[in-house]
PDB file of C-alpha atoms in Angstrom:
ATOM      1  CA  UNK A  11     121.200 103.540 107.729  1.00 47.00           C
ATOM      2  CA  UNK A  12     122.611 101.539 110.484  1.00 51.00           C
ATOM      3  CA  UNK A  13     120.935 100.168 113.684  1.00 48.00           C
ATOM      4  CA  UNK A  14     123.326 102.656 115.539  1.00 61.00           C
ATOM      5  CA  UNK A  15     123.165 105.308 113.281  1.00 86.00           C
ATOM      6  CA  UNK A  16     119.002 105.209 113.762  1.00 89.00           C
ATOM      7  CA  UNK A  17     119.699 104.679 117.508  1.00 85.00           C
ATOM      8  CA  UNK A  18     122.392 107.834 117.584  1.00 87.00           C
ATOM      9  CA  UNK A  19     119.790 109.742 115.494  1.00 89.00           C
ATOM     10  CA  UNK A  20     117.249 109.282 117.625  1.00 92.00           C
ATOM     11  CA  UNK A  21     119.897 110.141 120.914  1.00 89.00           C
ATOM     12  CA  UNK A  22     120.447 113.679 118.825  1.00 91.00           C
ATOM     13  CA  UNK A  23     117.234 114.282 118.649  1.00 91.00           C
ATOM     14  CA  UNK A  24     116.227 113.902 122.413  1.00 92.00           C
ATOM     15  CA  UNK A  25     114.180 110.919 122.084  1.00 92.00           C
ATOM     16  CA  UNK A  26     114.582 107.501 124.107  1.00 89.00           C
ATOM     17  CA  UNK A  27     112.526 105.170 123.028  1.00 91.00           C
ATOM     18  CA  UNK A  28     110.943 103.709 125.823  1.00 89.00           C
ATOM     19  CA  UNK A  29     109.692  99.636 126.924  1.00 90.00           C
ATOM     20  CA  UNK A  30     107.498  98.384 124.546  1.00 89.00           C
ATOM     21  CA  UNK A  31     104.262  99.034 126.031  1.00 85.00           C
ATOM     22  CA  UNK A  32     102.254  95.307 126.450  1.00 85.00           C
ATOM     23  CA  UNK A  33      98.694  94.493 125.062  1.00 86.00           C
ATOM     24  CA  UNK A  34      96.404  94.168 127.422  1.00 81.00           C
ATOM     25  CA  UNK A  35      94.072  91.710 125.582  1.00 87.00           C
ATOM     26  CA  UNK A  36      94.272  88.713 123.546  1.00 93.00           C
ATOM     27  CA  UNK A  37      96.383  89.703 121.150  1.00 94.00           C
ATOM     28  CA  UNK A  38     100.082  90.442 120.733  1.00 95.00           C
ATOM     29  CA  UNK A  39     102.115  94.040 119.819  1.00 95.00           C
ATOM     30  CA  UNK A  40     103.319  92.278 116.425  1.00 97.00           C
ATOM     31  CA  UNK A  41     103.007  89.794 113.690  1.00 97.00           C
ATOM     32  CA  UNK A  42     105.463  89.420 111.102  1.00 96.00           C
ATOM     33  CA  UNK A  43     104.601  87.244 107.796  1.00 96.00           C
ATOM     34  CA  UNK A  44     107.015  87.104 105.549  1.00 95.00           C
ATOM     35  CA  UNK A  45     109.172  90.778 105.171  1.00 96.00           C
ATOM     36  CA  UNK A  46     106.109  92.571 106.944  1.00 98.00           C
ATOM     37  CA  UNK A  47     105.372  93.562 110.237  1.00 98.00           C
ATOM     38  CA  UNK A  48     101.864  94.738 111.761  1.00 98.00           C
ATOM     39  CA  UNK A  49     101.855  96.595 114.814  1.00 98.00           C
ATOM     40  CA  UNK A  50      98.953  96.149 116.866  1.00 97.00           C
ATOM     41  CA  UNK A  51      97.441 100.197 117.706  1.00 96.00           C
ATOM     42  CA  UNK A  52      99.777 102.117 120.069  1.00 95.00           C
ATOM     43  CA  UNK A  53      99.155 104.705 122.356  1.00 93.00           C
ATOM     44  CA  UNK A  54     100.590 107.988 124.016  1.00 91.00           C
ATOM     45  CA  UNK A  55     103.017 106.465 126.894  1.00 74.00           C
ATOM     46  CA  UNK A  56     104.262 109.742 128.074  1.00 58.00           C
ATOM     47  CA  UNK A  57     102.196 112.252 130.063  1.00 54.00           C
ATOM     48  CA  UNK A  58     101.868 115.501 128.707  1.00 48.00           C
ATOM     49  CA  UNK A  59     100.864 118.300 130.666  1.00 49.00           C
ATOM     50  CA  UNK A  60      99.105 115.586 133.028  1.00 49.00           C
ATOM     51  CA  UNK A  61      96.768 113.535 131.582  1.00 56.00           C
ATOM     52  CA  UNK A  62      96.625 111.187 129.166  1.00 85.00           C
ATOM     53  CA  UNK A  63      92.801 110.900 128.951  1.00 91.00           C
ATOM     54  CA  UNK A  64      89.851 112.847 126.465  1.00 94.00           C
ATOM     55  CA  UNK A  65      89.856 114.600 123.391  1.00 97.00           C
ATOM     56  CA  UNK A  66      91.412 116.653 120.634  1.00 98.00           C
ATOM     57  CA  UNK A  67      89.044 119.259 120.313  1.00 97.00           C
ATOM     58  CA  UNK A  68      87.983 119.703 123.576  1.00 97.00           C
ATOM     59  CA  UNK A  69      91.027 118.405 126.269  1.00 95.00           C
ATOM     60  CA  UNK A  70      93.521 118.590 123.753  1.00 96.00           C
ATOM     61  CA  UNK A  71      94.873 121.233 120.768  1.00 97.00           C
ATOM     62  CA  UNK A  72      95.951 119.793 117.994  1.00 98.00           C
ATOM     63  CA  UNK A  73      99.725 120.618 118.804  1.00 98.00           C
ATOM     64  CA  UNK A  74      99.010 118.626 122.273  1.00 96.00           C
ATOM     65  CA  UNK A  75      97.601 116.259 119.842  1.00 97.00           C
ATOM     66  CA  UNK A  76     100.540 116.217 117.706  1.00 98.00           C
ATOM     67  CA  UNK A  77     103.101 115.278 120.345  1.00 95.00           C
ATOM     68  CA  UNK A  78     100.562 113.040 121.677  1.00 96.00           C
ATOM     69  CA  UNK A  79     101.066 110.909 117.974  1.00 97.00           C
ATOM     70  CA  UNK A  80     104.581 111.770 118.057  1.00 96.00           C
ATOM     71  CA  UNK A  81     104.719 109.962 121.977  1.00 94.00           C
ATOM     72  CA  UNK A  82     103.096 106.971 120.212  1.00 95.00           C
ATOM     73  CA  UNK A  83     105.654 106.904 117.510  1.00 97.00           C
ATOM     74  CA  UNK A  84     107.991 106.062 119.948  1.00 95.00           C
ATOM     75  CA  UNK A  85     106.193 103.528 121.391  1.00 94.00           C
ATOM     76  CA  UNK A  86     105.634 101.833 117.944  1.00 97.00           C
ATOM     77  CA  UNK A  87     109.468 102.555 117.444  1.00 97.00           C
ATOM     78  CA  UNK A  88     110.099 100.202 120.713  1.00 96.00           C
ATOM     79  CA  UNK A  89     107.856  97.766 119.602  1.00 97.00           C
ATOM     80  CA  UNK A  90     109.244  97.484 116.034  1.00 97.00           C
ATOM     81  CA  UNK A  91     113.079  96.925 117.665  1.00 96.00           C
ATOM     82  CA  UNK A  92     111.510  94.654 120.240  1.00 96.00           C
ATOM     83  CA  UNK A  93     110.192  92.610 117.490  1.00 96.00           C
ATOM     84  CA  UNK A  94     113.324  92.798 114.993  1.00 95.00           C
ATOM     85  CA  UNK A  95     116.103  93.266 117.580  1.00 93.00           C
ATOM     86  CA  UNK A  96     117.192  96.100 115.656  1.00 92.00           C
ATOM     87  CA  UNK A  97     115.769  99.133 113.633  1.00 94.00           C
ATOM     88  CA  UNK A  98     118.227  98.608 111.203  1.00 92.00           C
ATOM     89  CA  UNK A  99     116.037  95.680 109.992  1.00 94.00           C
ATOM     90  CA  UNK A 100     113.483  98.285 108.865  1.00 96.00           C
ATOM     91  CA  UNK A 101     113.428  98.500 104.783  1.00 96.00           C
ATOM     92  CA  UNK A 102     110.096 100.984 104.548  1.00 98.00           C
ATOM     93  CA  UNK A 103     108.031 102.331 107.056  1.00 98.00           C
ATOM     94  CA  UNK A 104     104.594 101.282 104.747  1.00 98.00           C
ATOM     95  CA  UNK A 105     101.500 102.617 106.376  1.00 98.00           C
ATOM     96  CA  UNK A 106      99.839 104.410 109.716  1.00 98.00           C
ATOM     97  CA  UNK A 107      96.740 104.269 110.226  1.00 98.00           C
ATOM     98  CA  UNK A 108      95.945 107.025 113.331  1.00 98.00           C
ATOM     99  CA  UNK A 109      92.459 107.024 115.472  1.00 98.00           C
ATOM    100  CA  UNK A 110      91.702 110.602 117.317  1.00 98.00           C
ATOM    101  CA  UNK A 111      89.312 110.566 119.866  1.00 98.00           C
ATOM    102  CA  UNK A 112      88.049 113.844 118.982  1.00 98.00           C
ATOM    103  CA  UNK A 113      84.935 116.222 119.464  1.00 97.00           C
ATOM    104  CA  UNK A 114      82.001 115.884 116.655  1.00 96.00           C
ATOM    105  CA  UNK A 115      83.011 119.434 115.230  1.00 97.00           C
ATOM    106  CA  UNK A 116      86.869 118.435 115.075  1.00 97.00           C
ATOM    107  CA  UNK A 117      88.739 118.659 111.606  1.00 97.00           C
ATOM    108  CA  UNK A 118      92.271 118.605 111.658  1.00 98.00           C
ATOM    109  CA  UNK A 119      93.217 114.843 112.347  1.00 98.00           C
ATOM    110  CA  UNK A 120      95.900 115.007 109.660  1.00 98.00           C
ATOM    111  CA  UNK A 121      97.531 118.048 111.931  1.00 98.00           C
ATOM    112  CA  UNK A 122      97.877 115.271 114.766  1.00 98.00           C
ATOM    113  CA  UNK A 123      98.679 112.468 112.938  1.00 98.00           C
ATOM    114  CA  UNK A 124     101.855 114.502 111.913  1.00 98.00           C
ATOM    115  CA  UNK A 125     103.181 114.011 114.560  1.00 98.00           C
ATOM    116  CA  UNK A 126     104.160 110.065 114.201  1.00 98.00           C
ATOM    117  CA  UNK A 127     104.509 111.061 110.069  1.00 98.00           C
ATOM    118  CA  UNK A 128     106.929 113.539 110.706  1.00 98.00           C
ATOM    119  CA  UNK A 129     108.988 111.319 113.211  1.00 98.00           C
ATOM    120  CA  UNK A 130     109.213 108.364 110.803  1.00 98.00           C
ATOM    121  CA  UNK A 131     110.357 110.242 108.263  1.00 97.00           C
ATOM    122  CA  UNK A 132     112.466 112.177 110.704  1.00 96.00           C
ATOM    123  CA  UNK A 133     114.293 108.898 111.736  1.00 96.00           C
ATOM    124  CA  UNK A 134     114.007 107.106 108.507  1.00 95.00           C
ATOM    125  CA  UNK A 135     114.761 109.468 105.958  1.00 95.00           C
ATOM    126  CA  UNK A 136     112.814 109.004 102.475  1.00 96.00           C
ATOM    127  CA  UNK A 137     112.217 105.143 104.481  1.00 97.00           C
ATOM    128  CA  UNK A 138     110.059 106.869 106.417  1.00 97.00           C
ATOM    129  CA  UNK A 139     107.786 108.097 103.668  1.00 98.00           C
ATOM    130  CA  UNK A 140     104.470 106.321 103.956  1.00 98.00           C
ATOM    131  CA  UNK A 141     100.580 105.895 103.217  1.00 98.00           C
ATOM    132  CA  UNK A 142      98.392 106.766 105.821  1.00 98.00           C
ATOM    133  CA  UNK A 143      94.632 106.740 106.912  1.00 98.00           C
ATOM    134  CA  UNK A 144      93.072 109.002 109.854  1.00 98.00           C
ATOM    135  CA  UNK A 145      89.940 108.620 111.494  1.00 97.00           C
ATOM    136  CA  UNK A 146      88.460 110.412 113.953  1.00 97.00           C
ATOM    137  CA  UNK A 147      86.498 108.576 116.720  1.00 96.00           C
ATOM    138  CA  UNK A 148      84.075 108.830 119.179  1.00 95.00           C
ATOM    139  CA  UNK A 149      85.335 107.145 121.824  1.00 95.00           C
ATOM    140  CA  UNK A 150      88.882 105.036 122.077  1.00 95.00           C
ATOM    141  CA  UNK A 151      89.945 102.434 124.314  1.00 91.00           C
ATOM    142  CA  UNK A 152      91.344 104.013 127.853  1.00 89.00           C
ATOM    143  CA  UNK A 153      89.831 107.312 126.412  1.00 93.00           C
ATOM    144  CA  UNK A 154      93.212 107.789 125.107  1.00 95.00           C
ATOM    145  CA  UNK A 155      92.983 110.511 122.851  1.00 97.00           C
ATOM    146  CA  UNK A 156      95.285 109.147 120.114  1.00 97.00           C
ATOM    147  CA  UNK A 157      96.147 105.342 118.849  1.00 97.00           C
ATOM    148  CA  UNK A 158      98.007 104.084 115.894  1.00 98.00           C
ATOM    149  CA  UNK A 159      98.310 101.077 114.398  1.00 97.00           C
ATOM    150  CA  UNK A 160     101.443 100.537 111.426  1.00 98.00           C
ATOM    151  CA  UNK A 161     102.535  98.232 109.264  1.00 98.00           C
ATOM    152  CA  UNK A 162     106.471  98.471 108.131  1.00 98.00           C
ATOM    153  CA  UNK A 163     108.590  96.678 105.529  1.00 98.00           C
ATOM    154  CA  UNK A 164     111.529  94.544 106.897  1.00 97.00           C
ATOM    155  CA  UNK A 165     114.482  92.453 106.260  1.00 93.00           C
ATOM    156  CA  UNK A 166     112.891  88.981 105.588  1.00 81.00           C
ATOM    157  CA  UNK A 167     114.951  86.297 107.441  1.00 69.00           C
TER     158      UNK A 167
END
């Protein structure tokens, strides 16, 4: 798939993807060795009824959760083309690995880390297809109630 066809896909489905959201530490939003690229863990961007702050479980359902992942996804998505100049560089989408800040009785992290699984594959087709890892957590950085770090596959220059 082509960098425009991606970008036009993403147009039809309603999404923008927006800045690349910055660290704010001592580190950077990617590293590429060789055909991979690591992206440092992403957030939510978007607000969603309101807040962006406390748990899945408790602030949070798991469908608020979902597009909460899904939000991030698109933040990840800006970071990748940032990186590459284009999404068209992108060869496999290889791994996400999601952290939900989520009450001690909470279960369904899968249910919200659908919501960046689904979008990959959504944009990437079978590209899109990747491992994953979920954890819930106690606490996360900005109380954010979702963050995701990824690693994709890319053309190697």
């Amino acid at each position: 798939m082509k960098a425009m066809e991606i970008e036009d896909k993403l147009r039809q489905m309603g999404l923008i993807l927006p800045n690349a959201s910055h660290p704010k530490g001592s580190y950077t939003n990617c590293v590429r060795t060789g055909n991979l690229l690591y992206i440092s863990g992403k957030g939510p961007t978007m607000d969603i009824n309101g807040a962006l702050k406390g748990k899945v479980g408790r602030d949070f359902s798991v469908e608020q959760g979902y597009e909460f992942a899904r939000a991030t996804g698109l933040d990840i998505l800006a970071a990748v083309k940032q990186e590459l100049g284009t999404l068209e560089m992108v060869t496999r989408v290889v791994k996400l690995q999601g952290f939900i800040n989520a009450t001690e009785d909470f279960e369904r992290h899968p249910e919200v880390l659908d919501g960046c699984s689904d979008l990959m594959v959504e944009v990437f087709g079978t590209k899109g297809i990747h491992a994953r890892s979920v954890l819930g957590a106690n606490s996360l950085r900005g109380n954010l109630p979702v963050i995701i770090d990824s690693i994709f596959e890319c053309v190697e220059i």
